[in-house]
CSV table of C-alpha atoms and ligand atoms in Angstrom, one decimal:
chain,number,residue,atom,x,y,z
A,9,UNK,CA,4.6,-25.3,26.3
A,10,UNK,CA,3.1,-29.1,25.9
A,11,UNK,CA,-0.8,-28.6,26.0
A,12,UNK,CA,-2.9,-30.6,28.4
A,13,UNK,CA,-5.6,-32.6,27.6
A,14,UNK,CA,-8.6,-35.1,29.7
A,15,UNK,CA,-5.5,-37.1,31.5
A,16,UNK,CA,-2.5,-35.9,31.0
A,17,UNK,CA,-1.7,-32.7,32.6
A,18,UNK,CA,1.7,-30.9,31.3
A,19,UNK,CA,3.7,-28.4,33.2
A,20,UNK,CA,6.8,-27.0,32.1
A,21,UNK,CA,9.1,-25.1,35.3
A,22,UNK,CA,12.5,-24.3,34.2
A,23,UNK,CA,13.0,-26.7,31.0
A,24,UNK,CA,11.4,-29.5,32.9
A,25,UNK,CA,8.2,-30.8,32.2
A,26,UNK,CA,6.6,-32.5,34.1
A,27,UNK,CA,3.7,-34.9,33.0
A,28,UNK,CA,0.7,-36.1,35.4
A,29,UNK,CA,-0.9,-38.8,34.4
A,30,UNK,CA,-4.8,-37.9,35.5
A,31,UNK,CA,-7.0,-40.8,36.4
A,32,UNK,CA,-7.3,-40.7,40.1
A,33,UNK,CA,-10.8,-42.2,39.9
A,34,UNK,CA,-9.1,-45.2,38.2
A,35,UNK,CA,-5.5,-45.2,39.9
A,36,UNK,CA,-4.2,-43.7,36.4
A,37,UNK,CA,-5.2,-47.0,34.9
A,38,UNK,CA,-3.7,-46.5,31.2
A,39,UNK,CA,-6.7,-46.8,28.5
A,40,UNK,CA,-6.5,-46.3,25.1
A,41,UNK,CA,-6.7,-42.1,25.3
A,42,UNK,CA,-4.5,-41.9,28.1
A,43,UNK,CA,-1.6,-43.9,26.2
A,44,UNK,CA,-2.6,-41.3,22.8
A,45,UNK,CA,-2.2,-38.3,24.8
A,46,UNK,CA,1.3,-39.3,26.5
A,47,UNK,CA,2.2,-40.1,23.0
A,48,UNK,CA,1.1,-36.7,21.7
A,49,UNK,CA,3.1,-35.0,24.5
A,50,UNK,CA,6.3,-36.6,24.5
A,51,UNK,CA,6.3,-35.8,20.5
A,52,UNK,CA,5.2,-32.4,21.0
A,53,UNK,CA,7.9,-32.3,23.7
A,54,UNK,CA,10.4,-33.7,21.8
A,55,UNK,CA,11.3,-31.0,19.4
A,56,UNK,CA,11.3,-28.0,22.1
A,57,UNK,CA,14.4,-27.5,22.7
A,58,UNK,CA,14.0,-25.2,26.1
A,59,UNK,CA,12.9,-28.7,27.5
A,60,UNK,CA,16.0,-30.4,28.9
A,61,UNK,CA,14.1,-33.2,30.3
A,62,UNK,CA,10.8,-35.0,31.5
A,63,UNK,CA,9.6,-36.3,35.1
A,64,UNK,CA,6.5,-38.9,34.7
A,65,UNK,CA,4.6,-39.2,37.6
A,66,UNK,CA,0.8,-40.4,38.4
A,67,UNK,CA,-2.1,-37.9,39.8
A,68,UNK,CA,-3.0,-38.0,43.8
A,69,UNK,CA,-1.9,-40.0,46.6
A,70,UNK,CA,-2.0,-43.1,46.4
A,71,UNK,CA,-0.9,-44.8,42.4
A,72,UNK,CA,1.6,-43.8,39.7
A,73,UNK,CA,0.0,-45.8,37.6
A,74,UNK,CA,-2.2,-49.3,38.5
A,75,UNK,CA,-1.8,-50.8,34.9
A,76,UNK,CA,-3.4,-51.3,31.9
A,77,UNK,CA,-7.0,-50.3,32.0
A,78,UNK,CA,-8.5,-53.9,32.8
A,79,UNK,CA,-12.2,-52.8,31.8
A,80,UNK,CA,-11.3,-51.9,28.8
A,81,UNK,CA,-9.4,-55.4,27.5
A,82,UNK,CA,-11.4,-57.7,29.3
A,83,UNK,CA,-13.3,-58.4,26.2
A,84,UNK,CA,-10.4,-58.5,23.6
A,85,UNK,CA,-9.4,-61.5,21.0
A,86,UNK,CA,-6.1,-62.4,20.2
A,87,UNK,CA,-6.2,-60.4,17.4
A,88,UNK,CA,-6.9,-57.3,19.4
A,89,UNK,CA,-4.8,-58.5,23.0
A,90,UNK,CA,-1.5,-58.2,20.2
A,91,UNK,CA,-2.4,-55.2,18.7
A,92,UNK,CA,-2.6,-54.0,22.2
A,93,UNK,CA,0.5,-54.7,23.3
A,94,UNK,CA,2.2,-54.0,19.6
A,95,UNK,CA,0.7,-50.3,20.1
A,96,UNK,CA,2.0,-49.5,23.7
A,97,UNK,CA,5.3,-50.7,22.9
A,98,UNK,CA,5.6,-48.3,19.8
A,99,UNK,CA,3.4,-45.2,21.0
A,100,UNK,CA,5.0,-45.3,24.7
A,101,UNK,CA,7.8,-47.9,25.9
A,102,UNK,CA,9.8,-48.2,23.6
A,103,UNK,CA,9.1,-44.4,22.7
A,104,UNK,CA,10.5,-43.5,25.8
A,105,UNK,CA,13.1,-45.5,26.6
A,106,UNK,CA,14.5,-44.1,22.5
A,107,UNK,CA,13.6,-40.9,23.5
A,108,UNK,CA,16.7,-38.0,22.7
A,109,UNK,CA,15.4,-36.1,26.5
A,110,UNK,CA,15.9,-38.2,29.7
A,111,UNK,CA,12.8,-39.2,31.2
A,112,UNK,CA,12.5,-40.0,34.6
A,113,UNK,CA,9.9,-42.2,36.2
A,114,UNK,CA,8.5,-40.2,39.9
A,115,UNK,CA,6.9,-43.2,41.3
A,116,UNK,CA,4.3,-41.8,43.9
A,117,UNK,CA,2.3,-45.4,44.9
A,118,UNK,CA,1.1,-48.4,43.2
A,119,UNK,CA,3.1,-49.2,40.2
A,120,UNK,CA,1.8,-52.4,38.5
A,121,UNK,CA,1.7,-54.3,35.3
A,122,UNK,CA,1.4,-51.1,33.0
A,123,UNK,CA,2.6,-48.8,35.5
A,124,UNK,CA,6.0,-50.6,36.2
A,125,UNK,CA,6.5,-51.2,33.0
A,126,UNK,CA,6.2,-47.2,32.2
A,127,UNK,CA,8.6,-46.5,34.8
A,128,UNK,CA,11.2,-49.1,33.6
A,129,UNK,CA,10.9,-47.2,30.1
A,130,UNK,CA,12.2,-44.5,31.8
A,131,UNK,CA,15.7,-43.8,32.1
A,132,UNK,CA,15.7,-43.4,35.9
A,133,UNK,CA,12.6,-44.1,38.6
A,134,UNK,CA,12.9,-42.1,41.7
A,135,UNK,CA,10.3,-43.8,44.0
A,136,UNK,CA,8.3,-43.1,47.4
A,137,UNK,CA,8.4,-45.1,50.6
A,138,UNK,CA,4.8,-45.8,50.2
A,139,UNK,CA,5.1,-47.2,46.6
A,140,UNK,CA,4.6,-51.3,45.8
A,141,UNK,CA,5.5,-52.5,42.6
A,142,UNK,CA,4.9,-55.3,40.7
A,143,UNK,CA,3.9,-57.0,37.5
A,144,UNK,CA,0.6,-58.9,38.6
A,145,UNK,CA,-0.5,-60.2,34.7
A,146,UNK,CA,-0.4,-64.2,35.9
A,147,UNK,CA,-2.9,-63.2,38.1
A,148,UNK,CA,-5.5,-62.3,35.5
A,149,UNK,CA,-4.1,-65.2,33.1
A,150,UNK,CA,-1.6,-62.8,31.3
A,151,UNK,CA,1.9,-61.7,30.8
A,152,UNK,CA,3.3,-58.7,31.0
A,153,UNK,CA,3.2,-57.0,27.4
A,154,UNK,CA,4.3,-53.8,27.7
A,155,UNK,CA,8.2,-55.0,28.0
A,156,UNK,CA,8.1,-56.0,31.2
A,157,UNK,CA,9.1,-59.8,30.7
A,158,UNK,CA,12.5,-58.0,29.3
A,159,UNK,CA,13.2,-54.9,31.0
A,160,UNK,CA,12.7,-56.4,34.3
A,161,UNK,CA,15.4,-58.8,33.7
A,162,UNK,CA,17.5,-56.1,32.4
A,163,UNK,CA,17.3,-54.1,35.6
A,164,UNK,CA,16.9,-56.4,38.2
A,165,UNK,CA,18.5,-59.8,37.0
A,166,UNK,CA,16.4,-63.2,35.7
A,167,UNK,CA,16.4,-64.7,39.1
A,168,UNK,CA,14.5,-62.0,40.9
A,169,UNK,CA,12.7,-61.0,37.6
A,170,UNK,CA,11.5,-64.7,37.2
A,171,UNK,CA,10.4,-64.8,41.0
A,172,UNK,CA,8.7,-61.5,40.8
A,173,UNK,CA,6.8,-62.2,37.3
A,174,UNK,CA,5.4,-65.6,38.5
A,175,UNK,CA,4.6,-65.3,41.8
A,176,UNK,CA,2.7,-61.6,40.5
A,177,UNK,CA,4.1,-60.5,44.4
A,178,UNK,CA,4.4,-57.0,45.0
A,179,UNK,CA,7.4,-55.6,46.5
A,180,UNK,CA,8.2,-51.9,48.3
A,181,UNK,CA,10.0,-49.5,47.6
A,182,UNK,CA,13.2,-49.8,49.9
A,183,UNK,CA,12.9,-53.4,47.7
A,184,UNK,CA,13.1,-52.0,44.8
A,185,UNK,CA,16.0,-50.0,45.9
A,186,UNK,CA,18.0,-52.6,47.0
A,187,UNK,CA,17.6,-54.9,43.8
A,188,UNK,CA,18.2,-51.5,41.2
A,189,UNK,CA,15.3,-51.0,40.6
A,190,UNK,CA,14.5,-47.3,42.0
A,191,UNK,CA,17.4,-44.6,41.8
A,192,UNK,CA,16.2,-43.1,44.9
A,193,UNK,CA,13.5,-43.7,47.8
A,194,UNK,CA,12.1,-40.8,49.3
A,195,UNK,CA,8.8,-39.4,51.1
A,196,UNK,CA,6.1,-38.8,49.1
A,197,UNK,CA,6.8,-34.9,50.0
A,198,UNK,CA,9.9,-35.0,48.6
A,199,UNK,CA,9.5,-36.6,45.4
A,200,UNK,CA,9.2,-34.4,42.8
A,201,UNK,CA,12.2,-32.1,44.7
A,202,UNK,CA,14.2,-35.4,44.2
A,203,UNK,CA,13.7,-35.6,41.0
A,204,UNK,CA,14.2,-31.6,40.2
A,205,UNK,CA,17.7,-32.1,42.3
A,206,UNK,CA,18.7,-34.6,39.3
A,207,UNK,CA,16.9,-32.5,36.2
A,208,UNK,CA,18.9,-29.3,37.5
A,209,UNK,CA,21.8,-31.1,36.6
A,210,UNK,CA,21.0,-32.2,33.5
A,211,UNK,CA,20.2,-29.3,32.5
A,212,UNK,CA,23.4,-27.5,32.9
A,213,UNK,CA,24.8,-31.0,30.7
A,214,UNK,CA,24.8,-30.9,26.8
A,215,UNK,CA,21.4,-32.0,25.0
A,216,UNK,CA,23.6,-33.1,22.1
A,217,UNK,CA,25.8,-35.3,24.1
A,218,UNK,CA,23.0,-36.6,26.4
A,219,UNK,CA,20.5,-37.7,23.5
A,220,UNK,CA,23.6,-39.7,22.4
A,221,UNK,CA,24.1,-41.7,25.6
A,222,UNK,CA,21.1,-42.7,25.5
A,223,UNK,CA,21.4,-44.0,22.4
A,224,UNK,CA,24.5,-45.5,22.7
A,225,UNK,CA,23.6,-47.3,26.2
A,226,UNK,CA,20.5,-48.6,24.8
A,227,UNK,CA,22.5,-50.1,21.6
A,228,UNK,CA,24.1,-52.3,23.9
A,229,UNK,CA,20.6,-53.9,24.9
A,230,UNK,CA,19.6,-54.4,20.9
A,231,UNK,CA,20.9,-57.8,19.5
A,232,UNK,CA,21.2,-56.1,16.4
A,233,UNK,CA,24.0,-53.9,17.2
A,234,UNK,CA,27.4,-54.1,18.7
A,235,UNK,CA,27.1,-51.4,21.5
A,236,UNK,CA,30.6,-50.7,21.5
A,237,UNK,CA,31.3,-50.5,18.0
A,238,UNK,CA,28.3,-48.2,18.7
A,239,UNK,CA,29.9,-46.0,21.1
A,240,UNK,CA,33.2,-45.8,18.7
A,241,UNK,CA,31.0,-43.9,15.8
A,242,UNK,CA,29.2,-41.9,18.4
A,243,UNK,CA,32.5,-40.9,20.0
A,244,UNK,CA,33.7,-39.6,17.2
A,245,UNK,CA,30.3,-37.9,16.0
A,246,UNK,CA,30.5,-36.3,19.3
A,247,UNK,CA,33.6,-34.0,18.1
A,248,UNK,CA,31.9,-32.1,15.2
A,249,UNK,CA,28.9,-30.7,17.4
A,250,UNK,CA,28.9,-27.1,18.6
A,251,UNK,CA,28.1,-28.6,22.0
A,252,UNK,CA,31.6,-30.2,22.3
A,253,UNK,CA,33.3,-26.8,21.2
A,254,UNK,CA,31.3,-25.0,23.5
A,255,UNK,CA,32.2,-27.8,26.5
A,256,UNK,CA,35.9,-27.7,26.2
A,257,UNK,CA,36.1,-24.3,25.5
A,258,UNK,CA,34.3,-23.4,29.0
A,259,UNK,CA,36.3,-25.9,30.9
A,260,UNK,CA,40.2,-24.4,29.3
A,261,UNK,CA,38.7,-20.8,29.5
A,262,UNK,CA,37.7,-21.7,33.4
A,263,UNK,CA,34.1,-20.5,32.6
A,264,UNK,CA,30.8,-22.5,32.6
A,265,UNK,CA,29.6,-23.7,29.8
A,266,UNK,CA,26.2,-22.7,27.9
A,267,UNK,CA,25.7,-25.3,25.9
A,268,UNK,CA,22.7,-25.0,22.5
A,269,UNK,CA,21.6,-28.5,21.9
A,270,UNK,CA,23.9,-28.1,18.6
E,4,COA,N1,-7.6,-51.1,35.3
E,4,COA,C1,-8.8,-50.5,35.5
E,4,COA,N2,-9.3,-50.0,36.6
E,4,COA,C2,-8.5,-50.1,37.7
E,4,COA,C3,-7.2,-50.6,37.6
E,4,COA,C4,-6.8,-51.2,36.4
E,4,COA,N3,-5.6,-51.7,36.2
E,4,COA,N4,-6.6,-50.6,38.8
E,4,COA,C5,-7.5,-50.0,39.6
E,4,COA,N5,-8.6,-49.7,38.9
E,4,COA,C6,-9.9,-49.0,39.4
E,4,COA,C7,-10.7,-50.0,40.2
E,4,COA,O1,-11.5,-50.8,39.4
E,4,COA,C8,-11.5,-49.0,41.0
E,4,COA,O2,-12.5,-48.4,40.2
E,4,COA,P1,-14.1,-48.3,40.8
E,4,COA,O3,-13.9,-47.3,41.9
E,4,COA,O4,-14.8,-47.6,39.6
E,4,COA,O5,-14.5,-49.6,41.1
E,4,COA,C9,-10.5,-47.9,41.3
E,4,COA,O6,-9.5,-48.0,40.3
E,4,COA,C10,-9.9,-48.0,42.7
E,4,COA,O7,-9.3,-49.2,42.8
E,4,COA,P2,-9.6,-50.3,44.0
E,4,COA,O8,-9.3,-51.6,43.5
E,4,COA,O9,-10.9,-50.0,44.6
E,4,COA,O10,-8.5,-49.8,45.0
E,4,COA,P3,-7.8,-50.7,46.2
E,4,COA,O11,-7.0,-49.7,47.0
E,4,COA,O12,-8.8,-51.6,46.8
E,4,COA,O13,-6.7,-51.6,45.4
E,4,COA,C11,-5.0,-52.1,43.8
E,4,COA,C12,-5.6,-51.1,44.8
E,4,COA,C13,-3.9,-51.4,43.0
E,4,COA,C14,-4.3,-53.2,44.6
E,4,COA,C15,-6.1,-52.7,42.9
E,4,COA,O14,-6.8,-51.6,42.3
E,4,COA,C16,-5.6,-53.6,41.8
E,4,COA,O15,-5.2,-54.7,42.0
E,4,COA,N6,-5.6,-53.1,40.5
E,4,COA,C17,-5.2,-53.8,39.4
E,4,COA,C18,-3.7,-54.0,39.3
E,4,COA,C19,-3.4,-54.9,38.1
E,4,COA,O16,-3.7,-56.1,38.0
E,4,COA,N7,-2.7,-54.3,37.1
E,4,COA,C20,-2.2,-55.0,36.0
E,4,COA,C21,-3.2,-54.8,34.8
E,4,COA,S1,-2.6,-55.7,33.4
């Protein structure tokens, strides 16, 4: 079990834990504790190996997440507007996106500045039809600086990213859908079913060789690395796990497999 704390509630149902971020007051604005206490349960997460995967999504009705917590920057310098940003990447986005567990984004209402950006860290964003999304910084004289100047150009193209970043416009979800940038639209009833209908499956899938795609897709996004020369090593890696033994053995002795995370 991941323990709760003041605004984020955990809740584990069969290897899935699912994490509400709680700040209805505040559409789940993300302040300083919020973004500790996400930290502290995806780490505490990470090494219990009974969870298969992660759902994100944002406490009542009506936001996932609104964005950064504008109260609580609207004083900062320069100094402390980079440490800001420098702190959210390492704590949360790119945290997540590096994560070893799939981690998927249930978008339940307003996603903006912050809140997209936390559900483009994710590896997938299932989305309801009453969501708008956007990245709205230019209108308070800022940028995005939680990733989103990058990662929305990785997931929905420059043009549409450049259009969306500078005009700060807000688009819905069938929107997002069309340009990539939701998996799936559904009612707000259906949501978190939507997103259980994808975790089932991953769950039946090898931990071993799903922490592994992740790294290996996200290599191809690092200009450090050659993602394919990536994928070569971790192909081959892939052969001395139990996980692999287990797979192949299932599938030649016509059985499903029951695969350890090993
Ligand atoms: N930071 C801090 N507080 C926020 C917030 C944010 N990003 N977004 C919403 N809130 C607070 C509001 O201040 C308000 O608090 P209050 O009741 O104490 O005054 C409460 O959440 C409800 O928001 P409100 O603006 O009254 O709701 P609305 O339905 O009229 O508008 C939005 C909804 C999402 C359009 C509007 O809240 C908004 O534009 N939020 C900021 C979005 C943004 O610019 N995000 C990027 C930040 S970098």
């Amino acid at each position: 079990m991941v323990a709760t704390s003041e605004y984020i509630v955990c809740d584990l149902k069969n290897g899935v834990l699912v994490i509400t971020i709680n700040r209805p007051d505040k559409l789940n604005a993300l302040n300083k504790q919020t973004i500790e206490e996400l930290h502290e349960a995806l780490v505490e997460a990470e090494n219990q190996h009974e969870i298969r995967s992660i759902i994100i999504t944002g406490a009542g009705q009506k936001a996932f997440v609104a964005g950064a917590d504008i109260a609580e920057f609207s004083n900062f310098s320069v100094a402390e507007g980079k440490q800001m940003s420098s702190i959210g990447h390492f704590k949360i986005f790119n945290f997540i996106e590096n994560y070893s567990k799939p981690i998927i984004a249930a978008v339940n209402g307003f996603a903006l500045g912050g809140g997209l950006e936390l559900a483009m860290a994710c590896h997938l964003r299932v989305v309801s039809d009453n969501a708008k999304m956007g990245l709205p910084e230019v209108s308070l004289g800022l940028i995005p600086g939680y990733g989103g100047t990058q990662r929305l150009a990785q997931l929905l193209g420059k043009g549409k990213a450049f259009e969306m970043i500078v005009t700060a416009d807000m688009i819905t979800a069938q929107d997002a859908y069309k340009w990539g940038l939701a998996n799936y639209v559904t009612t707000q009833e259906e949501l978190l079913n939507k997103c259980f209908e994808i975790t089932n499956k991953i769950s039946t899938k090898s931990p071993t060789a799903i922490k592994t795609a992740i790294k290996v897709i996200n290599a191809g996004y690092n200009n450090n690395l050659n993602g394919y020369e990536v994928e070569i090593e971790e192909f081959g890696k892939a052969f001395g796990t139990k996980d692999f033994k287990e797979g192949v053995g299932a599938f030649l002795e016509k059985r499903k497999a029951n695969f350890k995370g090993e």
